[in-house]
Amino acid sequence: MDATPPPHPQFPMGSIPKLPSPSRPRGSISSSFSYNPQHLVDSYMDVNTSTISNPHSLGLDPNRSVLPASPLRSSPRRHRKAKSSLNRPHPLANDTTDVFQDSEDDADDESEYEWGMVDRMRLWRHDALMQHLYETAAFWGDKILSWTSTYDTLNMKNNCSRGNVNPVVISGCLLDDPNDAFWLAQTYFMTHQYSRAERLLTRPFPTSPLKRSSTPPPTTNGQNKGKGKEADVLSELAFSQRLPMGPGGMIEVTSDQQERVSRLVDMSVACRYLAAQCQMRQGNWSEALEMLGEANPFRDSGRSGPSIPNLDGGIKVEASMCHLRGILMLKLNRGDQARQCFMEALALDVKCFEAFDQLVTGEMMTPDEEWEFVQGLSYSQQTPQDAQFVQLIYTTRLRKYKHVKEHALTRQKLVEEYGLADNPDVLFSFADALYANFRWADCFTITSRILGLVSIHSPTMPLHIACMYHLQHLHSRLFMLAHEMVDREPENPISWYAVGVWYLSGGKWHQARQYFSKTSLMDPRFAPAWVAFGHTFALEGEHDHAVTAYSTCARMFTGSHLPLMFVGMEHIMLSNYALADEALNAAYSMCDGDPLLMNERGVMAYNHGEYEKAASLFQGTLELAQVTQSSRKSWATTYINLGTCYRRLGRLDDALETYQKVLELDPRHAVALGFLGMVHHLKGELDPAIVKYHESLSIDPANPHILEVLNMAIDSVTHRALGQATPDMEVRQAVKELKETYMKMGIKFKGKERALLGIGLPRAIANATAPGGGVGSSAGVGGNVFEEGDEMNLG
């Protein structure tokens, strides 16, 4: 599968309007510095033409990542290394690359300098982060920032005491190493101190020294007069460089100071991204979106796009910002814009898996759009060495309604060429395909293997739970699993989803609905819970409420056809055929490869009296099921539907053959036995008909319809034995009596209870399907096409 350019015409991304330039009046930081990213964009465009205009020019490049940023950096004021090897600098302490990507053309060999106090504390901070001692890292990082954001107090103090340097009065402090501030903010973020991290990222730091006094203090023989006056000078230095604080703790910045101060968010795209993350964690979604911009501000900069590779091999910060922008759009209920943001993030950098996961799990695109978009990403341009692998591993997560051979080939390559036979994500792809084909036992075997490798695998858990629902002998294990998950991970929505499915398996609709509702509150984007919530109403017979629930799901997951299909099923149950046609046709326009959907369209054709069309649709359903290698037993009801169409068309031999196929799949299928008896009855074969009626009643003895036709067959046999009528007259009389009987009854056959075939797929609602149709018998998949009168109408 060769990579092709992204299909831009099919997924257009509108251009961003020109953002206003920030105004800089005299006042507090809240008014003098705009959170709008246009300042960052202007700086980025400016440094592309002049590298001298911004000392941190590379920090504004969105095509870079934070990968080269080291939590350590050698002290800016280095000292000559002593002869002893004990003073050799630590490699991490001398890593001069940082999140701001400063270029040091005149840097000397790092081995010429000794390891100072700041360097040692940077090492402490780094090691504390690696050992998850975040408070330790924050403690030492705060001290490092206090030094590097002003001046090297310790070195100045030592030099003053030695008489080597005459202290000077500095009226503004210099942010000597902004990388220290960035990593301290990262530490705060890891400890969930989001407000503290945001304040650090958005407060102004002086970025250049102001005027210096050239008049040295009084000295005697080149020495300062006493330690007391030295302390006074240092104290004067410390207080003279502080920025004034305004009401409410805001920093007051005058107009003349604004030229020499800057915030971290204005100096680096990585800092702006982290600040937006902090605001989102605090629930300030609008403010975070303002920090990032309503749309990607770098889009039209000339150096941004899918064909431009990342400059350092990591993930582009620009792509991460687009992903975060999409999350914020979802929080603000702007689903279409969120989809465009996720698509842009993945197009900019194919390594941004979270954007891909949001698109696929959230069912934001139809199966055809999803396939075309993912196959058309710029893999070769962005990851030339790993392009095939990235494309294959993404393909395994796509929906399995179409491209069956391509999916099988993809899994085969990952297993044989890349050695991922026991990888949970590849195994999940196998399980997903089996579940889509209703092979629940096989799927459960693979999901059990996955959970044996990893205790919790988020995509697999809903699938595993759904298989346990469908396999009745596993209901007790489902009970135990739900309890274990609630005890182990009470904050995980899937835990409570498992509880809801267990209640659903016992027919306790109200309790199940409560837990599905709780799951949706914990994670509004957990699609299986929304579908299962609608199923509880449908199974309880509350079809109007079920339509409302499914419609809500359809609005949230606009790329999935399943909610619309379920809406059509419910309208069939309510005999709202016009609305059912509208919903099913809309679902078919989104996905024409789902056999269950084709079965429901056949049910509607039968309801409209179009028996030839219905038979064609049912035959197409069975052909699709064979292509997907699904369990034939799951489609027993579709065979019954097809046989009834043949019976209505007078093709009794074809109907007889079709009903026989159902009995091959399930010899104790009561409905198939009863219909088979009807076919024999219509053909005048009364003795075989009576035998089939008795076999059906042995399985379902309380079926009044079979009892009725059995009595008619026995009466016909009795009349024939007495020589009172010919067989043809018997059949016609039986048909007439059946019609009169069921015209008086006027009862509609409500059909099968809905099977919860898909409350569990991790892919949003893709397999959260209930392949039990709107109307139908109690066996198999899909809807049955009969009303009561139709079942008994031997003509």
mmCIF file of C-alpha atoms in Angstrom, residues 508-701:
data_model
loop_
_atom_site.group_PDB
_atom_site.id
_atom_site.type_symbol
_atom_site.label_atom_id
_atom_site.label_comp_id
_atom_site.label_asym_id
_atom_site.label_seq_id
_atom_site.Cartn_x
_atom_site.Cartn_y
_atom_site.Cartn_z
ATOM 1 C CA LYS A 508 -32.963 -5.558 34.808
ATOM 2 C CA TRP A 509 -33.406 -2.627 32.444
ATOM 3 C CA HIS A 510 -33.769 0.140 35.029
ATOM 4 C CA GLN A 511 -30.603 -0.750 36.967
ATOM 5 C CA ALA A 512 -28.663 -1.216 33.733
ATOM 6 C CA ARG A 513 -29.802 2.193 32.512
ATOM 7 C CA GLN A 514 -28.564 3.834 35.721
ATOM 8 C CA TYR A 515 -25.054 2.470 35.284
ATOM 9 C CA PHE A 516 -24.918 3.287 31.583
ATOM 10 C CA SER A 517 -25.936 6.825 32.453
ATOM 11 C CA LYS A 518 -23.167 6.990 35.062
ATOM 12 C CA THR A 519 -20.656 5.760 32.493
ATOM 13 C CA SER A 520 -21.728 8.468 30.043
ATOM 14 C CA LEU A 521 -21.330 11.142 32.713
ATOM 15 C CA MET A 522 -17.809 9.950 33.492
ATOM 16 C CA ASP A 523 -16.845 9.821 29.812
ATOM 17 C CA PRO A 524 -19.265 11.561 27.424
ATOM 18 C CA ARG A 525 -17.348 10.149 24.429
ATOM 19 C CA PHE A 526 -17.708 6.496 25.456
ATOM 20 C CA ALA A 527 -20.007 5.396 22.658
ATOM 21 C CA PRO A 528 -20.903 1.843 23.773
ATOM 22 C CA ALA A 529 -22.573 3.247 26.872
ATOM 23 C CA TRP A 530 -24.757 5.555 24.767
ATOM 24 C CA VAL A 531 -25.839 2.695 22.509
ATOM 25 C CA ALA A 532 -26.495 0.370 25.430
ATOM 26 C CA PHE A 533 -28.527 3.127 27.091
ATOM 27 C CA GLY A 534 -30.812 3.171 24.046
ATOM 28 C CA HIS A 535 -30.963 -0.644 24.031
ATOM 29 C CA THR A 536 -32.409 -0.654 27.563
ATOM 30 C CA PHE A 537 -35.409 1.334 26.341
ATOM 31 C CA ALA A 538 -35.809 -0.813 23.223
ATOM 32 C CA LEU A 539 -35.712 -4.082 25.160
ATOM 33 C CA GLU A 540 -38.171 -2.704 27.692
ATOM 34 C CA GLY A 541 -40.620 -1.780 24.927
ATOM 35 C CA GLU A 542 -40.198 1.989 25.376
ATOM 36 C CA HIS A 543 -39.645 2.597 21.685
ATOM 37 C CA ASP A 544 -40.217 6.373 21.728
ATOM 38 C CA HIS A 545 -37.558 6.823 24.406
ATOM 39 C CA ALA A 546 -35.279 4.479 22.484
ATOM 40 C CA VAL A 547 -35.626 6.656 19.371
ATOM 41 C CA THR A 548 -34.650 9.712 21.412
ATOM 42 C CA ALA A 549 -31.599 7.956 22.872
ATOM 43 C CA TYR A 550 -30.411 6.670 19.504
ATOM 44 C CA SER A 551 -30.958 10.074 17.893
ATOM 45 C CA THR A 552 -28.772 11.694 20.551
ATOM 46 C CA CYS A 553 -26.104 9.108 19.843
ATOM 47 C CA ALA A 554 -26.353 9.830 16.108
ATOM 48 C CA ARG A 555 -25.720 13.535 16.727
ATOM 49 C CA MET A 556 -22.648 12.794 18.830
ATOM 50 C CA PHE A 557 -21.091 10.196 16.529
ATOM 51 C CA THR A 558 -21.806 11.577 13.110
ATOM 52 C CA GLY A 559 -19.666 9.079 11.214
ATOM 53 C CA SER A 560 -21.464 5.946 12.391
ATOM 54 C CA HIS A 561 -24.485 4.481 10.653
ATOM 55 C CA LEU A 562 -25.500 2.316 13.611
ATOM 56 C CA PRO A 563 -27.559 4.869 15.597
ATOM 57 C CA LEU A 564 -29.548 5.724 12.477
ATOM 58 C CA MET A 565 -30.089 2.030 11.787
ATOM 59 C CA PHE A 566 -31.371 1.519 15.323
ATOM 60 C CA VAL A 567 -33.704 4.489 14.876
ATOM 61 C CA GLY A 568 -35.067 2.803 11.764
ATOM 62 C CA MET A 569 -35.582 -0.441 13.688
ATOM 63 C CA GLU A 570 -37.575 1.329 16.357
ATOM 64 C CA HIS A 571 -39.767 3.058 13.788
ATOM 65 C CA ILE A 572 -40.471 -0.359 12.242
ATOM 66 C CA MET A 573 -41.644 -1.520 15.645
ATOM 67 C CA LEU A 574 -43.900 1.537 15.854
ATOM 68 C CA SER A 575 -45.142 1.001 12.254
ATOM 69 C CA ASN A 576 -43.812 4.428 11.277
ATOM 70 C CA TYR A 577 -42.695 3.163 7.893
ATOM 71 C CA ALA A 578 -41.986 6.562 6.325
ATOM 72 C CA LEU A 579 -39.640 7.536 9.159
ATOM 73 C CA ALA A 580 -38.091 4.074 9.131
ATOM 74 C CA ASP A 581 -37.316 4.385 5.422
ATOM 75 C CA GLU A 582 -35.727 7.780 5.958
ATOM 76 C CA ALA A 583 -33.485 6.566 8.791
ATOM 77 C CA LEU A 584 -32.444 3.349 7.053
ATOM 78 C CA ASN A 585 -31.677 5.093 3.775
ATOM 79 C CA ALA A 586 -29.557 7.665 5.614
ATOM 80 C CA ALA A 587 -27.668 4.857 7.326
ATOM 81 C CA TYR A 588 -27.190 3.056 3.993
ATOM 82 C CA SER A 589 -25.717 6.194 2.419
ATOM 83 C CA MET A 590 -23.049 6.145 5.148
ATOM 84 C CA CYS A 591 -22.283 2.412 5.055
ATOM 85 C CA ASP A 592 -23.442 0.020 2.348
ATOM 86 C CA GLY A 593 -21.394 -2.940 3.569
ATOM 87 C CA ASP A 594 -23.291 -3.849 6.743
ATOM 88 C CA PRO A 595 -25.372 -7.036 6.224
ATOM 89 C CA LEU A 596 -27.614 -6.209 9.170
ATOM 90 C CA LEU A 597 -28.582 -2.911 7.568
ATOM 91 C CA MET A 598 -29.375 -4.668 4.303
ATOM 92 C CA ASN A 599 -31.584 -7.107 6.224
ATOM 93 C CA GLU A 600 -33.554 -4.229 7.754
ATOM 94 C CA ARG A 601 -34.040 -2.679 4.342
ATOM 95 C CA GLY A 602 -35.412 -6.021 3.192
ATOM 96 C CA VAL A 603 -37.876 -5.958 6.087
ATOM 97 C CA MET A 604 -39.108 -2.561 4.923
ATOM 98 C CA ALA A 605 -39.446 -3.779 1.326
ATOM 99 C CA TYR A 606 -41.585 -6.656 2.591
ATOM 100 C CA ASN A 607 -43.734 -4.251 4.612
ATOM 101 C CA HIS A 608 -44.340 -2.254 1.423
ATOM 102 C CA GLY A 609 -45.412 -5.419 -0.417
ATOM 103 C CA GLU A 610 -42.320 -5.450 -2.652
ATOM 104 C CA TYR A 611 -41.606 -9.149 -2.239
ATOM 105 C CA GLU A 612 -39.195 -9.489 -5.157
ATOM 106 C CA LYS A 613 -37.085 -6.601 -3.866
ATOM 107 C CA ALA A 614 -37.231 -7.969 -0.334
ATOM 108 C CA ALA A 615 -36.063 -11.400 -1.493
ATOM 109 C CA SER A 616 -33.190 -9.776 -3.381
ATOM 110 C CA LEU A 617 -32.121 -7.798 -0.302
ATOM 111 C CA PHE A 618 -32.272 -10.851 1.954
ATOM 112 C CA GLN A 619 -30.214 -12.816 -0.551
ATOM 113 C CA GLY A 620 -27.682 -9.966 -0.653
ATOM 114 C CA THR A 621 -27.549 -10.015 3.153
ATOM 115 C CA LEU A 622 -26.629 -13.688 3.187
ATOM 116 C CA GLU A 623 -23.984 -13.145 0.510
ATOM 117 C CA LEU A 624 -22.367 -10.369 2.560
ATOM 118 C CA ALA A 625 -22.429 -12.615 5.608
ATOM 119 C CA GLN A 626 -20.618 -15.319 3.655
ATOM 120 C CA VAL A 627 -17.982 -12.857 2.461
ATOM 121 C CA THR A 628 -17.256 -11.803 6.023
ATOM 122 C CA GLN A 629 -17.136 -15.454 7.118
ATOM 123 C CA SER A 630 -19.558 -14.760 9.915
ATOM 124 C CA SER A 631 -21.402 -17.349 11.926
ATOM 125 C CA ARG A 632 -24.186 -18.747 9.736
ATOM 126 C CA LYS A 633 -26.296 -19.496 12.783
ATOM 127 C CA SER A 634 -26.492 -15.791 13.519
ATOM 128 C CA TRP A 635 -28.362 -15.258 10.276
ATOM 129 C CA ALA A 636 -31.074 -17.876 10.773
ATOM 130 C CA THR A 637 -33.797 -15.227 10.903
ATOM 131 C CA THR A 638 -32.676 -13.812 7.551
ATOM 132 C CA TYR A 639 -33.112 -17.290 6.043
ATOM 133 C CA ILE A 640 -36.621 -17.362 7.518
ATOM 134 C CA ASN A 641 -37.338 -13.940 6.039
ATOM 135 C CA LEU A 642 -36.123 -15.086 2.636
ATOM 136 C CA GLY A 643 -38.227 -18.262 2.811
ATOM 137 C CA THR A 644 -41.337 -16.250 3.646
ATOM 138 C CA CYS A 645 -40.760 -13.993 0.640
ATOM 139 C CA TYR A 646 -40.556 -17.090 -1.526
ATOM 140 C CA ARG A 647 -43.772 -18.376 0.045
ATOM 141 C CA ARG A 648 -45.532 -15.095 -0.724
ATOM 142 C CA LEU A 649 -44.284 -15.257 -4.306
ATOM 143 C CA GLY A 650 -45.613 -18.802 -4.670
ATOM 144 C CA ARG A 651 -42.129 -20.313 -4.927
ATOM 145 C CA LEU A 652 -42.937 -23.097 -2.484
ATOM 146 C CA ASP A 653 -40.012 -25.339 -3.406
ATOM 147 C CA ASP A 654 -37.537 -22.487 -2.825
ATOM 148 C CA ALA A 655 -39.268 -21.688 0.462
ATOM 149 C CA LEU A 656 -39.049 -25.328 1.516
ATOM 150 C CA GLU A 657 -35.328 -25.437 0.725
ATOM 151 C CA THR A 658 -34.658 -22.189 2.609
ATOM 152 C CA TYR A 659 -36.487 -23.362 5.749
ATOM 153 C CA GLN A 660 -34.511 -26.604 5.593
ATOM 154 C CA LYS A 661 -31.273 -24.547 5.751
ATOM 155 C CA VAL A 662 -32.477 -23.004 8.984
ATOM 156 C CA LEU A 663 -33.048 -26.466 10.458
ATOM 157 C CA GLU A 664 -29.532 -27.445 9.389
ATOM 158 C CA LEU A 665 -28.213 -24.545 11.477
ATOM 159 C CA ASP A 666 -30.598 -25.128 14.392
ATOM 160 C CA PRO A 667 -32.643 -28.354 14.376
ATOM 161 C CA ARG A 668 -34.816 -27.085 17.237
ATOM 162 C CA HIS A 669 -35.837 -23.801 15.642
ATOM 163 C CA ALA A 670 -39.545 -23.672 16.479
ATOM 164 C CA VAL A 671 -40.449 -20.924 13.986
ATOM 165 C CA ALA A 672 -38.705 -22.677 11.080
ATOM 166 C CA LEU A 673 -40.469 -25.954 11.901
ATOM 167 C CA GLY A 674 -43.835 -24.208 11.991
ATOM 168 C CA PHE A 675 -43.253 -22.425 8.666
ATOM 169 C CA LEU A 676 -42.017 -25.640 7.098
ATOM 170 C CA GLY A 677 -45.269 -27.259 8.132
ATOM 171 C CA MET A 678 -47.178 -24.405 6.472
ATOM 172 C CA VAL A 679 -45.363 -24.994 3.183
ATOM 173 C CA HIS A 680 -46.288 -28.691 3.298
ATOM 174 C CA HIS A 681 -49.831 -27.646 4.180
ATOM 175 C CA LEU A 682 -50.012 -25.345 1.147
ATOM 176 C CA LYS A 683 -48.717 -28.106 -1.098
ATOM 177 C CA GLY A 684 -51.488 -30.391 0.159
ATOM 178 C CA GLU A 685 -49.044 -32.613 2.058
ATOM 179 C CA LEU A 686 -51.089 -32.753 5.231
ATOM 180 C CA ASP A 687 -49.313 -35.623 6.982
ATOM 181 C CA PRO A 688 -45.822 -34.021 6.827
ATOM 182 C CA ALA A 689 -47.420 -30.715 7.808
ATOM 183 C CA ILE A 690 -48.959 -32.245 10.944
ATOM 184 C CA VAL A 691 -45.604 -33.798 11.856
ATOM 185 C CA LYS A 692 -43.790 -30.431 11.576
ATOM 186 C CA TYR A 693 -46.537 -28.696 13.561
ATOM 187 C CA HIS A 694 -46.097 -31.217 16.353
ATOM 188 C CA GLU A 695 -42.314 -30.801 16.317
ATOM 189 C CA SER A 696 -42.725 -27.022 16.589
ATOM 190 C CA LEU A 697 -45.164 -27.363 19.499
ATOM 191 C CA SER A 698 -42.807 -29.724 21.299
ATOM 192 C CA ILE A 699 -40.355 -26.826 21.487
ATOM 193 C CA ASP A 700 -42.867 -23.985 21.932
ATOM 194 C CA PRO A 701 -46.059 -25.598 23.269
#
